[in-house]
Coordinates of C-alpha atoms in Angstrom, one line a residue:
X2 CA 151.9 120.1 114.1
X3 CA 155.6 119.3 113.0
X4 CA 156.0 118.7 116.6
X5 CA 152.7 116.4 116.5
X6 CA 153.7 114.3 113.6
X7 CA 157.4 114.4 114.0
X8 CA 158.1 116.1 110.3
X9 CA 161.4 116.5 108.4
X10 CA 160.0 119.1 106.2
X11 CA 156.9 121.9 106.3
X12 CA 156.1 121.9 102.3
X13 CA 154.1 124.4 101.0
X14 CA 152.0 124.6 97.9
X15 CA 153.1 128.3 96.7
X16 CA 155.8 130.3 96.3
X17 CA 158.0 131.3 99.6
X18 CA 160.2 133.5 99.8
X19 CA 163.6 133.4 101.6
X20 CA 162.1 135.4 104.6
X21 CA 159.3 133.3 105.0
X22 CA 160.8 130.2 104.7
X23 CA 163.8 131.7 107.1
X24 CA 161.1 132.8 109.8
X25 CA 159.4 129.3 109.3
X26 CA 162.5 127.3 109.7
X27 CA 163.9 129.2 112.6
X28 CA 160.2 128.7 114.6
X29 CA 159.7 125.0 113.5
X30 CA 162.9 123.5 113.5
X31 CA 163.1 121.9 110.1
X32 CA 163.6 123.1 106.5
X33 CA 160.6 124.8 104.8
X34 CA 160.3 124.3 101.2
X35 CA 158.1 125.6 98.3
X36 CA 156.4 124.3 94.9
X37 CA 159.7 124.7 93.0
X38 CA 161.7 123.5 95.2
X39 CA 159.9 120.2 95.8
X40 CA 159.7 119.7 92.0
X41 CA 163.3 120.2 91.7
X42 CA 163.7 117.4 94.8
X43 CA 161.4 114.8 92.3
X44 CA 163.3 116.0 89.2
X45 CA 166.9 115.4 90.9
X46 CA 166.0 112.2 92.0
X47 CA 164.6 111.0 88.6
X48 CA 167.7 112.3 86.5
X49 CA 168.8 109.5 85.3
X50 CA 171.3 111.1 82.7
X51 CA 174.3 113.5 82.3
X52 CA 172.0 116.4 80.3
X53 CA 169.3 116.0 82.8
X54 CA 171.5 116.4 85.8
X55 CA 172.6 119.7 84.5
X56 CA 169.5 120.8 83.3
X57 CA 168.3 120.2 87.0
X58 CA 171.2 122.1 88.4
X59 CA 171.1 125.2 86.3
X60 CA 167.0 125.4 87.6
X61 CA 168.0 125.3 91.3
X62 CA 171.3 127.7 90.5
X63 CA 168.3 130.3 88.3
X64 CA 166.2 129.8 91.0
X65 CA 168.8 130.4 94.2
X66 CA 170.0 133.6 91.8
X67 CA 166.6 134.8 91.4
X68 CA 166.5 135.4 95.2
X69 CA 169.9 136.0 95.9
X70 CA 169.3 140.0 96.6
X71 CA 166.8 139.2 99.3
X72 CA 168.7 136.7 101.1
X73 CA 171.6 139.5 100.8
X74 CA 169.6 141.8 102.4
X75 CA 168.4 139.6 105.3
X76 CA 172.0 138.4 105.9
X77 CA 173.3 142.3 106.7
X78 CA 169.9 143.0 108.8
X79 CA 171.3 143.8 112.4
X80 CA 169.0 141.8 113.5
X81 CA 169.6 138.6 111.3
X82 CA 173.8 138.6 111.2
X83 CA 175.1 136.4 108.4
X84 CA 173.3 134.2 106.6
X85 CA 173.8 130.9 106.6
X86 CA 176.7 131.1 108.9
X87 CA 178.4 133.7 106.5
X88 CA 179.4 137.4 106.7
X89 CA 179.0 140.2 104.3
X90 CA 181.7 139.3 102.4
X91 CA 180.9 135.6 101.8
X92 CA 177.8 136.5 100.8
X93 CA 178.7 139.1 98.0
X94 CA 181.2 135.9 97.1
X95 CA 178.5 133.4 97.0
X96 CA 176.3 135.2 95.0
X97 CA 179.2 135.6 92.6
X98 CA 179.9 132.3 92.9
X99 CA 176.5 131.2 91.5
X100 CA 176.8 133.2 88.5
X101 CA 179.9 131.7 87.5
X102 CA 178.7 127.9 88.1
X103 CA 175.5 129.2 85.6
X104 CA 177.8 130.4 83.2
X105 CA 179.7 127.2 83.1
X106 CA 176.6 125.8 82.7
X107 CA 174.9 127.1 79.8
X108 CA 178.3 126.8 77.9
X109 CA 177.9 122.5 78.9
X110 CA 174.4 122.5 77.8
X111 CA 175.1 124.8 74.5
X112 CA 177.6 122.0 73.7
X113 CA 174.9 119.8 74.3
X114 CA 172.3 121.3 71.6
X115 CA 175.2 121.6 69.3
X116 CA 175.6 118.0 69.3
X117 CA 171.8 117.3 69.2
X118 CA 171.8 119.7 66.3
X119 CA 174.1 117.5 64.6
X120 CA 172.1 114.6 64.4
X121 CA 169.2 116.3 63.4
X122 CA 171.1 117.4 59.8
X123 CA 171.7 114.0 59.7
X124 CA 168.1 113.0 60.2
X125 CA 167.2 115.9 57.8
X126 CA 169.7 114.4 55.5
X127 CA 168.0 111.3 55.6
X128 CA 164.7 112.0 55.0
X129 CA 163.0 111.1 58.3
X130 CA 160.0 112.3 59.0
X131 CA 159.7 112.8 63.6
X132 CA 157.1 112.2 65.8
X133 CA 157.2 112.9 69.4
X134 CA 155.2 111.6 72.5
X135 CA 153.7 114.0 75.1
X136 CA 151.7 114.7 78.1
X137 CA 151.1 115.2 81.0
X138 CA 153.0 113.1 83.7
X139 CA 152.4 109.6 84.4
X140 CA 149.5 109.2 81.5
X141 CA 151.4 106.4 79.7
X142 CA 154.1 107.5 77.0
X143 CA 156.8 105.4 78.1
X144 CA 154.5 102.4 77.5
X145 CA 153.2 103.6 74.3
X146 CA 156.5 104.2 73.2
X147 CA 157.9 100.5 74.6
X148 CA 155.1 99.2 72.1
X149 CA 155.8 101.3 68.9
X150 CA 159.5 100.7 69.3
X151 CA 159.5 97.6 70.8
X152 CA 162.0 98.5 73.3
X153 CA 162.1 99.3 76.9
X154 CA 162.7 102.5 78.6
X155 CA 161.9 103.3 82.6
X156 CA 158.0 103.0 83.2
X157 CA 156.8 103.5 86.5
X158 CA 153.6 104.6 88.4
X159 CA 155.1 107.8 89.7
X160 CA 156.3 111.5 88.4
X161 CA 158.7 112.7 85.9
X162 CA 160.4 109.1 85.6
X163 CA 161.0 110.3 82.0
X164 CA 163.6 113.7 81.9
X165 CA 165.4 113.5 79.0
X166 CA 164.7 112.5 75.8
X167 CA 165.0 108.8 74.0
X168 CA 164.6 108.7 70.0
X169 CA 164.2 105.7 68.0
X170 CA 163.4 104.5 64.6
X171 CA 160.3 102.8 63.8
X172 CA 158.0 101.4 61.0
X173 CA 154.8 103.5 60.0
X174 CA 152.9 102.0 56.9
X175 CA 156.1 101.3 55.4
X176 CA 157.6 104.6 56.4
X177 CA 160.6 104.9 58.8
X178 CA 160.0 107.4 61.5
X179 CA 161.8 108.5 64.4
X180 CA 160.0 108.8 67.8
X181 CA 161.2 110.7 70.8
X182 CA 159.7 110.1 73.8
X183 CA 160.1 113.1 76.2
X184 CA 159.6 114.9 79.6
X185 CA 155.9 114.8 81.1
X186 CA 153.8 118.0 81.5
X187 CA 152.6 119.5 85.3
X188 CA 150.3 121.8 86.3
X189 CA 151.5 125.2 86.8
X190 CA 155.2 124.1 85.7
X191 CA 157.1 127.2 86.5
X192 CA 158.9 129.0 83.7
X193 CA 162.6 128.7 84.9
X194 CA 161.8 125.1 84.7
X195 CA 160.4 124.9 81.0
X196 CA 163.4 127.5 80.1
X197 CA 166.0 124.8 82.2
X198 CA 164.5 121.8 80.5
X199 CA 164.3 123.2 76.7
X200 CA 167.1 121.2 75.4
X201 CA 164.8 118.2 76.5
X202 CA 161.2 119.9 74.8
X203 CA 163.3 121.1 71.9
X204 CA 162.5 117.9 71.0
X205 CA 158.5 118.4 70.5
X206 CA 159.0 121.9 69.4
X207 CA 161.0 120.5 66.0
X208 CA 158.8 117.1 65.4
X209 CA 156.4 117.1 63.2
X210 CA 153.4 115.6 64.8
X211 CA 152.9 115.1 68.4
X212 CA 151.1 112.1 70.2
X213 CA 149.4 113.7 73.1
X214 CA 148.8 111.3 75.8
X215 CA 145.8 111.5 77.6
X216 CA 144.7 108.8 81.0
X217 CA 141.1 108.3 80.0
X218 CA 140.5 106.3 82.8
X219 CA 140.7 109.5 85.4
X220 CA 138.0 111.7 86.7
X221 CA 136.7 113.9 84.1
X222 CA 138.4 117.1 85.6
X223 CA 141.4 115.8 85.9
X224 CA 141.7 115.1 82.4
X225 CA 140.2 117.8 81.5
X226 CA 142.6 119.9 83.9
X227 CA 145.4 117.9 82.8
X228 CA 144.8 118.3 78.8
X229 CA 144.4 122.0 79.2
X230 CA 147.5 121.8 81.0
X231 CA 149.2 119.9 78.3
X232 CA 148.0 122.0 75.5
X233 CA 148.9 125.1 77.0
X234 CA 152.6 123.6 77.5
X235 CA 152.6 122.7 73.9
X236 CA 151.8 126.4 73.1
X237 CA 153.9 127.7 75.5
X238 CA 157.3 125.9 74.5
X239 CA 156.3 127.4 70.9
X240 CA 155.2 124.2 69.2
X241 CA 151.7 126.1 68.3
X242 CA 151.0 124.6 64.9
X243 CA 152.1 121.0 64.5
X244 CA 149.7 118.7 64.2
X245 CA 148.0 117.3 67.5
X246 CA 146.5 113.8 67.2
X247 CA 145.5 112.9 70.5
X248 CA 146.1 109.6 72.4
X249 CA 143.4 108.8 74.7
X250 CA 145.0 105.9 77.0
X251 CA 144.0 103.2 79.5
X252 CA 140.6 102.4 77.4
X253 CA 141.2 98.7 79.2
X254 CA 140.0 99.9 82.3
X255 CA 136.3 101.7 80.8
X256 CA 133.1 100.3 80.3
X257 CA 131.8 100.5 77.0
X258 CA 129.6 102.9 78.1
X259 CA 131.7 105.1 80.2
X260 CA 134.3 104.8 77.2
X261 CA 131.5 106.5 75.1
X262 CA 130.4 109.6 77.5
X263 CA 134.0 110.4 78.4
X264 CA 134.9 110.7 74.4
X265 CA 131.6 112.7 73.8
X266 CA 132.5 115.1 76.7
X267 CA 136.6 115.3 75.8
X268 CA 134.9 115.8 71.4
X269 CA 135.4 120.4 71.9
X270 CA 138.9 119.8 74.1
X271 CA 140.8 116.9 72.5
X272 CA 142.5 117.2 68.7
X273 CA 141.9 114.0 66.5
X274 CA 141.4 112.0 69.3
X275 CA 142.5 108.2 69.0
X276 CA 141.2 105.7 71.6
X277 CA 144.2 103.1 72.6
X278 CA 145.2 100.5 75.7
X279 CA 149.2 101.0 75.2
X280 CA 149.4 98.4 78.1
X281 CA 147.3 95.9 75.3
X282 CA 148.1 96.8 71.9
X283 CA 144.3 98.5 71.2
X284 CA 143.9 100.1 68.6
X285 CA 147.9 100.9 67.8
X286 CA 147.1 100.3 64.2
X287 CA 144.8 103.0 64.0
X288 CA 146.9 105.4 66.0
X289 CA 149.5 105.2 63.2
X290 CA 147.2 105.3 60.3
X291 CA 146.4 109.0 61.6
X292 CA 149.7 110.3 62.0
X293 CA 150.8 108.7 58.6
X294 CA 148.1 110.7 57.4
X295 CA 149.5 113.8 58.5
X296 CA 152.9 112.9 57.1
X297 CA 151.7 111.9 54.5
X298 CA 150.2 115.8 54.0
X299 CA 153.7 117.1 53.4
X300 CA 154.6 118.7 50.4
X301 CA 158.2 119.2 48.7
X302 CA 159.4 122.3 47.2
X303 CA 162.9 124.2 46.6
X304 CA 164.2 127.3 45.9
X305 CA 167.3 129.0 44.8
X306 CA 168.8 132.2 46.6
X307 CA 172.1 134.0 46.9
X308 CA 174.1 133.3 49.7
X309 CA 174.6 135.9 52.1
X310 CA 173.7 135.8 56.0
X311 CA 170.1 136.1 55.4
X312 CA 169.9 133.1 53.5
X313 CA 172.1 130.9 55.4
X314 CA 170.1 131.9 58.6
X315 CA 167.2 130.2 56.2
X316 CA 168.9 127.5 55.5
X317 CA 169.7 126.9 59.0
X318 CA 166.3 127.5 60.2
X319 CA 164.8 124.9 57.7
X320 CA 167.0 121.6 59.0
X321 CA 165.7 122.6 62.0
X322 CA 161.6 122.8 61.0
X323 CA 162.0 120.2 57.5
X324 CA 163.7 117.6 55.4
X325 CA 166.1 119.1 53.5
X326 CA 166.0 116.8 50.7
X327 CA 169.2 118.1 48.6
X328 CA 171.3 120.9 49.3
X329 CA 173.4 122.5 46.4
X330 CA 176.2 125.7 46.6
X331 CA 177.0 126.8 42.6
X332 CA 179.0 130.0 42.7
X333 CA 177.0 132.9 44.9
X334 CA 173.8 131.2 44.4
X335 CA 171.7 128.0 46.7
X336 CA 169.6 125.7 46.0
X337 CA 167.8 123.3 48.3
X338 CA 165.1 121.1 47.8
X339 CA 163.2 120.2 51.4
X340 CA 160.1 118.8 52.5
X341 CA 157.7 120.6 55.0
X342 CA 154.0 120.7 56.3
X343 CA 152.2 123.0 54.0
X344 CA 151.9 125.8 56.2
X345 CA 154.9 125.7 56.8
X346 CA 156.8 125.7 53.4
X347 CA 154.4 128.9 52.9
X348 CA 156.3 130.5 55.7
X349 CA 159.4 129.4 54.0
X350 CA 157.7 130.7 50.2
X351 CA 157.2 134.3 52.2
X352 CA 160.6 134.6 53.5
X353 CA 162.5 133.3 50.0
X354 CA 160.3 136.1 48.0
X355 CA 161.1 138.6 50.2
X356 CA 164.7 138.0 50.2
X357 CA 164.5 138.1 46.6
X358 CA 165.0 134.3 45.7
X359 CA 162.7 131.7 43.2
X360 CA 160.7 129.4 45.4
X361 CA 159.0 126.3 43.5
X362 CA 155.9 123.7 44.9
X363 CA 157.0 120.7 43.6
X364 CA 154.8 117.8 44.7
X365 CA 153.3 116.0 47.9
X366 CA 154.8 112.8 49.0

């Protein structure tokens, strides 16, 4: 097949071990890669920020390291001396070099996370709610982001146009909120890639509402598969419990009867659906109203606690997951006023009471 087609590369949809890749390359004379490596290559082409490049490099190096032992074994087999022209000493050196590079990149990403944490703390102090756009890759998230923010982020009919987050302030029913466009999900996204893009997906985990964008113009089986993948990924990254509003996008491509049929079909799968067309701006007001409904259900509460390590850990988490309205330190006590969705406020109440503090629900806002 390689000879007949003049192929430059062989791509397998499943994982390849180093031995399999080595043997295939030896027989065919071209490189053999698996699904993970293909996704990494696409990511590399799409990376537009320094952080995205770091995350891709980290995922690539972790992939290398997980297979390094097998490659070392391959290099030391008498019938296959050396790996990629390297002797035994060089292979060991390569193994250690990869580990050092991983450590260096993790430190750089940690600094980026700390910067983002400072931004989130500032947003919380200003009382901003946050909304994230999520969904399968190429569902129309960036188009909807552009429409809601009246800005322009790259839009393309290709995979992974967005690999890093873009956050802008937008007006929702006289309330200013922060809207974030995130990386698109994909079927069987390798766990290593989920980990590598954690800082990107973090914006989804820490939002108050998730807008899950679904391309309604696709065949039923594709919609169901991609919707299931998106909801599974939301669960996998730890965002379960955050309200989800499903934006059924591209309704301009459907006839009325087909739209009605698909809506009925998705009723049991998609939470809180709103029909929209990001291209034509259809039903965007209805989408904003549905989102505002969740933002307005927030409760305001306060608590007082004696300052210790556990208390400060709780306060730190609060800045991540709620809107801290005010914080005061008096002697060995700290008093915090915050806004959050009810289930999270109840969780904080349990923690505060366990630590011997006083918790009080103040008002809805």
